[in-house]
Short mmCIF file of C-alpha atoms in Angstrom, two decimals:
data_model
loop_
_atom_site.label_atom_id
_atom_site.label_comp_id
_atom_site.label_asym_id
_atom_site.label_seq_id
_atom_site.Cartn_x
_atom_site.Cartn_y
_atom_site.Cartn_z
CA UNK A 1 -20.31 74.51 244.42
CA UNK A 2 -17.45 77.17 242.37
CA UNK A 3 -19.94 79.89 243.95
CA UNK A 4 -19.77 78.77 246.70
CA UNK A 5 -15.27 78.50 247.27
CA UNK A 6 -16.20 82.03 245.08
CA UNK A 7 -17.72 84.01 247.93
CA UNK A 8 -15.71 82.27 250.82
CA UNK A 9 -12.79 83.84 248.78
CA UNK A 10 -14.03 87.48 248.20
CA UNK A 11 -15.43 87.45 252.48
CA UNK A 12 -11.66 85.92 253.61
CA UNK A 13 -10.02 88.63 251.33
CA UNK A 14 -12.79 91.60 252.47
CA UNK A 15 -11.98 90.48 256.19
CA UNK A 16 -7.82 90.57 255.17
CA UNK A 17 -8.50 94.54 253.82
CA UNK A 18 -10.65 95.59 256.70
CA UNK A 19 -7.65 93.96 259.16
CA UNK A 20 -4.92 95.59 257.22
CA UNK A 21 -6.66 99.21 257.25
CA UNK A 22 -6.79 98.16 261.45
CA UNK A 23 -3.35 97.05 261.54
CA UNK A 24 -1.79 100.03 259.41
CA UNK A 25 -3.99 102.70 261.64
CA UNK A 26 -2.97 101.16 264.68
CA UNK A 27 1.12 100.95 263.36
CA UNK A 28 0.31 105.33 262.47
CA UNK A 29 -0.87 105.60 265.73
CA UNK A 30 2.65 104.03 267.64
CA UNK A 31 4.61 105.54 265.23
CA UNK A 32 2.91 108.84 266.42
CA UNK A 33 3.10 108.35 269.93
CA UNK A 34 7.14 106.87 269.54
CA UNK A 35 8.14 109.97 267.86
CA UNK A 36 6.19 112.46 270.28
CA UNK A 37 7.37 110.89 273.32
CA UNK A 38 10.88 108.39 272.49
CA UNK A 39 11.67 106.01 275.39
CA UNK A 40 15.08 106.45 276.26
CA UNK A 41 16.18 103.20 275.17
CA UNK A 42 15.41 104.45 271.73
CA UNK A 43 18.24 106.59 271.18
CA UNK A 44 20.67 104.46 272.67
#
């Protein structure tokens, strides 16, 4: 019983780490795009 819960927690934790890595990469790409091509409203 406890082993099963532990396995679920580890699986969820692992997925969260992978997801956060993708989110960080996405935000970095977005930041680079904004810096490279700033929208007009960005500087108002």
